[in-house]
mmCIF file of C-alpha atoms in Angstrom:
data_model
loop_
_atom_site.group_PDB
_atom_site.id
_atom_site.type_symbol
_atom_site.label_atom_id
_atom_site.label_comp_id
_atom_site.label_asym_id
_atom_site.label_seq_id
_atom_site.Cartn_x
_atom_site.Cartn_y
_atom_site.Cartn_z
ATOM 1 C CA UNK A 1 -4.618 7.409 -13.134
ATOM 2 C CA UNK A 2 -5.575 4.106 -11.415
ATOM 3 C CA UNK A 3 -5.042 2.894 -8.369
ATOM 4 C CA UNK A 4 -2.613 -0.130 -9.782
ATOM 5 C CA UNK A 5 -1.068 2.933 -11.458
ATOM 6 C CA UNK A 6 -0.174 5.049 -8.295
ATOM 7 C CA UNK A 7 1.038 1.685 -6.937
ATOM 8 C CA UNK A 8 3.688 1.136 -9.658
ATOM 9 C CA UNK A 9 4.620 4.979 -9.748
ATOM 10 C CA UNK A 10 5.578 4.669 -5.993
ATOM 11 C CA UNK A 11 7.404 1.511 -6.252
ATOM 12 C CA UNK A 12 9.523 3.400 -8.781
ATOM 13 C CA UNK A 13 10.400 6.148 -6.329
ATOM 14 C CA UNK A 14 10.941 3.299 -3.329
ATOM 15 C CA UNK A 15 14.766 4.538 -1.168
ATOM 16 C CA UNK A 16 13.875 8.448 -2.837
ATOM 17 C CA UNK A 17 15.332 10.834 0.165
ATOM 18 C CA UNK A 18 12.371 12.389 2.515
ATOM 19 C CA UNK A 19 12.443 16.036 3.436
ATOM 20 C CA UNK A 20 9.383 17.602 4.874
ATOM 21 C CA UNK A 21 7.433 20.144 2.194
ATOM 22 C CA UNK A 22 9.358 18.989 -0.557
ATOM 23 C CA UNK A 23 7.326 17.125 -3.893
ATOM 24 C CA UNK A 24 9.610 15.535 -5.751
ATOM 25 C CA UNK A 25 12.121 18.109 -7.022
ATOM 26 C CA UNK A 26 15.947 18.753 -6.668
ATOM 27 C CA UNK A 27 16.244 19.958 -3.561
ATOM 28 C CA UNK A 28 18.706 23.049 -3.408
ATOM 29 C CA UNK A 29 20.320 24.757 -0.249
ATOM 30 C CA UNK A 30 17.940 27.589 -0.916
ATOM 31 C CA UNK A 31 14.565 24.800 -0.408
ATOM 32 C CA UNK A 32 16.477 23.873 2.799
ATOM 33 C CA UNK A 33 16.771 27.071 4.613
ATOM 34 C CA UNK A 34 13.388 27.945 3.629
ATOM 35 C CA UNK A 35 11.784 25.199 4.416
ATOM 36 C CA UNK A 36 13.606 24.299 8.099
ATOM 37 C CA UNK A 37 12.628 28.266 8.447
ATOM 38 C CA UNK A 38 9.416 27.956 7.374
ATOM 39 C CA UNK A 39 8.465 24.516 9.629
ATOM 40 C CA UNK A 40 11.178 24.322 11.704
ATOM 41 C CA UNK A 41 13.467 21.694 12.981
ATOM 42 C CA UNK A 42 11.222 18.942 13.936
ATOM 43 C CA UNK A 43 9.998 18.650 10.611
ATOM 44 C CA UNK A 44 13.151 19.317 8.701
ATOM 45 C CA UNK A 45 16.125 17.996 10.590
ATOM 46 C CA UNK A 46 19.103 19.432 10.568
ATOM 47 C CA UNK A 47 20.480 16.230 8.774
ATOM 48 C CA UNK A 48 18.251 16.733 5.837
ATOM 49 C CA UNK A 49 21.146 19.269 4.871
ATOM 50 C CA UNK A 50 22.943 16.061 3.489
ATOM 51 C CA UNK A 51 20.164 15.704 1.142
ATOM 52 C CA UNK A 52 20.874 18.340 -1.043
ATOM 53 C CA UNK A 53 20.941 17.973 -4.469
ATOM 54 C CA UNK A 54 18.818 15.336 -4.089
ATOM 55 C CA UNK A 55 15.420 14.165 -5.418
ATOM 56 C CA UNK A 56 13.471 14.814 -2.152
ATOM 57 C CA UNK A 57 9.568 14.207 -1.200
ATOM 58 C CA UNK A 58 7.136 14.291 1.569
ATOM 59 C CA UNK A 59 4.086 11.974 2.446
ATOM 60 C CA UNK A 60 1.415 13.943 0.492
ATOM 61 C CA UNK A 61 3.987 14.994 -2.107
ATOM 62 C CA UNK A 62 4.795 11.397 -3.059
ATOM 63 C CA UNK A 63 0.873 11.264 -3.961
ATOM 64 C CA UNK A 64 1.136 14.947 -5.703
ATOM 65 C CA UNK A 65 3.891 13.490 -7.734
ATOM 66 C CA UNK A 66 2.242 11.043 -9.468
ATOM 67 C CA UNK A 67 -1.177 12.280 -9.885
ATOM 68 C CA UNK A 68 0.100 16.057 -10.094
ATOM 69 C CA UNK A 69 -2.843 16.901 -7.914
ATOM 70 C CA UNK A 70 -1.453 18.972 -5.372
ATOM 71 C CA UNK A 71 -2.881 18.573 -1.741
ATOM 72 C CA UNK A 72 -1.915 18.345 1.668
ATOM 73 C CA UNK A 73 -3.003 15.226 3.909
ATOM 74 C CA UNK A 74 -5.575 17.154 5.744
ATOM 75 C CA UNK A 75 -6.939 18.063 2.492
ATOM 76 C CA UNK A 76 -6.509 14.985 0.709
ATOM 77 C CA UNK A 77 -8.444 13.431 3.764
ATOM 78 C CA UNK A 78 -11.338 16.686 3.453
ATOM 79 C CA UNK A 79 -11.839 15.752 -0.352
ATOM 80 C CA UNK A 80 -12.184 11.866 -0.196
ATOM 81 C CA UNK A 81 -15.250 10.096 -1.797
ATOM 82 C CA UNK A 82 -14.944 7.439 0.631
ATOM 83 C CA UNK A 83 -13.591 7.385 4.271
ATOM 84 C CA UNK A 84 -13.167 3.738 6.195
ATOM 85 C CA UNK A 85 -11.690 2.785 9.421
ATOM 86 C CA UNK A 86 -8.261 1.329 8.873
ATOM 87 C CA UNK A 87 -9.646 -2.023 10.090
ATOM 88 C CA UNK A 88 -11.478 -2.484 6.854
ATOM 89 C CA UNK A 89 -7.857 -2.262 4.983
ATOM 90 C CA UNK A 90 -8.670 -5.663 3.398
ATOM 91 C CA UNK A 91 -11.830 -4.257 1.712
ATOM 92 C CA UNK A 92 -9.685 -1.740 -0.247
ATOM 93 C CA UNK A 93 -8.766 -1.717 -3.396
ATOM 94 C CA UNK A 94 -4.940 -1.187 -4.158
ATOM 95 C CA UNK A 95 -3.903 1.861 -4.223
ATOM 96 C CA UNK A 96 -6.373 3.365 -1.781
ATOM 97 C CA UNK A 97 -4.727 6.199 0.304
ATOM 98 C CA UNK A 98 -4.184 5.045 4.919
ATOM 99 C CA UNK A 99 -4.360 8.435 6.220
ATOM 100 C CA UNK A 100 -3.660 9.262 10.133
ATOM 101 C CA UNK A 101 -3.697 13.099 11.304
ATOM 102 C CA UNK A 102 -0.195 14.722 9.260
ATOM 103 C CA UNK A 103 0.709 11.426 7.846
ATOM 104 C CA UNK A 104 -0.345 9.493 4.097
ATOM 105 C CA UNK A 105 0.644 6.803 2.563
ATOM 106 C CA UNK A 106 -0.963 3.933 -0.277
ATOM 107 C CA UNK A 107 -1.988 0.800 -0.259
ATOM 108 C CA UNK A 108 -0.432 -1.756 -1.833
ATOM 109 C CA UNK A 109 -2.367 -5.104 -1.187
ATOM 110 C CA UNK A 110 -2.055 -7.931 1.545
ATOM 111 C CA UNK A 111 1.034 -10.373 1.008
ATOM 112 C CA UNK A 112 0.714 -13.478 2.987
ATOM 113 C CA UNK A 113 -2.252 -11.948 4.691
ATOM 114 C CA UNK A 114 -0.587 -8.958 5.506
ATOM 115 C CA UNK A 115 -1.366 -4.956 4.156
ATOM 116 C CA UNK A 116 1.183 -3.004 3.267
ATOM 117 C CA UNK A 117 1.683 0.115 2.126
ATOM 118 C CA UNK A 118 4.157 2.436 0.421
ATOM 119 C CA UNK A 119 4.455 6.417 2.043
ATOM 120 C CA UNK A 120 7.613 8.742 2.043
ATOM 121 C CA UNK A 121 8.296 7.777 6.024
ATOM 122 C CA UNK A 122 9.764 10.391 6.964
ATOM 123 C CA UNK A 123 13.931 11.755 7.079
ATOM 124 C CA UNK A 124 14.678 8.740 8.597
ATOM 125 C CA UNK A 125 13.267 6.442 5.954
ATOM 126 C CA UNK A 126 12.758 7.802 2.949
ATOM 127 C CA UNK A 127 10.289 6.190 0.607
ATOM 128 C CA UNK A 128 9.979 2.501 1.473
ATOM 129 C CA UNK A 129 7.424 -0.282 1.341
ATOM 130 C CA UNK A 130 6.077 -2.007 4.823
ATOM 131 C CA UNK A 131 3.609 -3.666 6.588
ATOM 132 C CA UNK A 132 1.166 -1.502 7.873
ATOM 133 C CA UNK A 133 1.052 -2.167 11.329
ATOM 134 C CA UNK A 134 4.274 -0.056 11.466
ATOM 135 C CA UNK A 135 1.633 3.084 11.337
ATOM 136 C CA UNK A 136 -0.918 3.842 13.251
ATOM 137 C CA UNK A 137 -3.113 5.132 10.298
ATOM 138 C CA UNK A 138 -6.997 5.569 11.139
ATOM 139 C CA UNK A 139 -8.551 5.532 7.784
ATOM 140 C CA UNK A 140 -8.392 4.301 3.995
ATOM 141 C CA UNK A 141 -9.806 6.796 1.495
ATOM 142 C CA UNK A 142 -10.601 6.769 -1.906
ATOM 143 C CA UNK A 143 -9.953 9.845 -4.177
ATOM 144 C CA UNK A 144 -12.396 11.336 -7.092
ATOM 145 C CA UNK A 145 -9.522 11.723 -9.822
ATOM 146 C CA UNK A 146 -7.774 7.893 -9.283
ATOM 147 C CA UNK A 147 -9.311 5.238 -10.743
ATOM 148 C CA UNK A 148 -9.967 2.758 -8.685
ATOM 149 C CA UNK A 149 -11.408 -0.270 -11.181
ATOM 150 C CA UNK A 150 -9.429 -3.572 -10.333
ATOM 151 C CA UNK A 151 -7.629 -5.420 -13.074
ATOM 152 C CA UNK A 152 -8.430 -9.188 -14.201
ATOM 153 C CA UNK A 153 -4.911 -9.983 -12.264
ATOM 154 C CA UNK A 154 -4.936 -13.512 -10.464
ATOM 155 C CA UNK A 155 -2.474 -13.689 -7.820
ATOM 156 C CA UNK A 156 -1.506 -16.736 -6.520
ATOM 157 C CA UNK A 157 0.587 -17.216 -3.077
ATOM 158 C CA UNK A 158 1.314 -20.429 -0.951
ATOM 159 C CA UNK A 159 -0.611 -19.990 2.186
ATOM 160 C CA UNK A 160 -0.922 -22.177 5.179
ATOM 161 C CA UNK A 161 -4.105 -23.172 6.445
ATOM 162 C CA UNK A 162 -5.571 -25.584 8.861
ATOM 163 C CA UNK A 163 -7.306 -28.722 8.137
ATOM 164 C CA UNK A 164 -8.952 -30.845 11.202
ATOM 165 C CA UNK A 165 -6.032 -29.871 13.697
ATOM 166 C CA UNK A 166 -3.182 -30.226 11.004
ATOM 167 C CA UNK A 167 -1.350 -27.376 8.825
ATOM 168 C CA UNK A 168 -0.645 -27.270 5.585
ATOM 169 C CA UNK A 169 0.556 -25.444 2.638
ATOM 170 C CA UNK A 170 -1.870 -24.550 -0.146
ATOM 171 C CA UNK A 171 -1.918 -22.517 -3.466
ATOM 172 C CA UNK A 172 -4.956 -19.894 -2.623
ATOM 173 C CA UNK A 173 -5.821 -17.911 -5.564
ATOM 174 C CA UNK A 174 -7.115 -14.528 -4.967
ATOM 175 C CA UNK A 175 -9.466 -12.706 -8.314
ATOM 176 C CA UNK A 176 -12.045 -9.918 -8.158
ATOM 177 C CA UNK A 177 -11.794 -9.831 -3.612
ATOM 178 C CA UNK A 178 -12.710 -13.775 -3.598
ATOM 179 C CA UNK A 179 -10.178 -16.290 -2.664
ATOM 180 C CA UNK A 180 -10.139 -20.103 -4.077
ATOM 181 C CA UNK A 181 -8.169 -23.371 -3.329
ATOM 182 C CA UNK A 182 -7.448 -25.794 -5.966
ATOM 183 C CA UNK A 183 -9.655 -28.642 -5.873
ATOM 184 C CA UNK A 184 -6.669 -30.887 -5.956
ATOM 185 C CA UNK A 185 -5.342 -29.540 -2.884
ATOM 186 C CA UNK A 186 -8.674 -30.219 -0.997
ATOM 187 C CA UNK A 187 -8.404 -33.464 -2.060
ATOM 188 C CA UNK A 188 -4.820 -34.442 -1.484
ATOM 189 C CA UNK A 189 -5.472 -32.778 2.282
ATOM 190 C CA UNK A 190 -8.877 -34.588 2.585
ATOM 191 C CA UNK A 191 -6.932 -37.943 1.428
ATOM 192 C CA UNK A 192 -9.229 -38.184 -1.361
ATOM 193 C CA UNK A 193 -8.758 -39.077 -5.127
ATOM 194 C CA UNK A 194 -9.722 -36.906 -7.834
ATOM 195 C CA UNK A 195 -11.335 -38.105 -10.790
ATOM 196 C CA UNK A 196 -14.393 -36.807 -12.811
ATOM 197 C CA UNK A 197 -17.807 -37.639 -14.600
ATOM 198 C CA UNK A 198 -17.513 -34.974 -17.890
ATOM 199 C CA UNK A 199 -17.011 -31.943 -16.646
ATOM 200 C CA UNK A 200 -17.820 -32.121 -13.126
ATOM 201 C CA UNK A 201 -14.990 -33.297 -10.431
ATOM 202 C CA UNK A 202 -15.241 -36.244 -8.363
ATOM 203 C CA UNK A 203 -13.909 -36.835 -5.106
ATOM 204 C CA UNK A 204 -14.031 -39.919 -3.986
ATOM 205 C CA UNK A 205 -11.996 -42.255 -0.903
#
């Protein structure tokens, strides 16, 4: 599996019902009672009752779904090939796992230079997609069985930036972790023209 892969899988599971210790099964009356008896009520609420018959999932279960590797988040975060402070989110590729002591969730890239992530929240969110400053992960980690080999993908937004005092809105281009801006849009900011000898662009006043 790749890393875009785990992506999509979660987005296709985004609203799915949380309930602690549950991976992505049915969950019957029988999985409640045992599992409010075996972790008790802080981790499964009494309101999860309403969630039976349900598709349920946990944090690290959402991840065992899809790559039917099943682990724990302490032992998702023991076997990692790579461990990073959360501050380097915008180094890692998508679908790298943010991991913070009991909690897991994956990356899903930076819109409009902001991370977010995808995670089964907890019972009183379910499986949803936010920014991740509302987390407190600590860490990114990279796993030995996902693959973790960006695609070709451009992705283009409209992004503001700030030329000499004055903002603007630009197309910036993102490919293989560099980002470009159209030479057009330099020049239109710069109050240049654009024009070109063969191949190579001119700008010129």
């Amino acid at each position: 599996m790749t890393g875009q892969e785990l992506v999509a899988f979660a987005r296709s599971k985004l609203g799915t019902p949380y309930v602690y210790g549950m991976k992505g099964t049915v969950m019957t009356l029988a999985n409640f009672k045992y599992l409010q008896g075996q972790y008790g009520k802080k981790c499964v609420w009494d309101s999860d009752e309403k969630k039976v018959g349900k598709v349920c999932v946990d944090c690290s279960g959402l991840i065992s779904w899809a790559t039917r590797v099943m682990l724990g988040s302490a032992q998702l975060f023991d076997r990692a090939i790579k461990k990073e402070l959360i501050s380097t989110i915008k180094q890692a590729p998508v679908g790298a796992l943010v991991w913070m002591k009991g909690h897991v969730g994956i990356y899903t890239g930076v819109k409009n230079g902001v991370p977010y992530y995808i995670a089964a929240d907890g019972s009183a969110y379910g499986v949803r997609e936010v920014p991740l400053n509302k987390n407190k992960f600590t860490h990114w980690l990279l796993m030995d069985y996902i693959n973790y080999v960006e695609r070709d993908d451009e992705v283009v937004t409209r992004e503001k930036i700030i030329v000499d005092g004055k903002e603007c809105e630009v197309d910036m281009i993102r490919k293989d972790g560099t980002t470009f801006i159209k030479t057009r849009d330099v020049a239109e900011l710069l109050g240049l023209r654009v024009g070109n000898k063969g191949s190579v662009p001119v700008l010129d006043k």
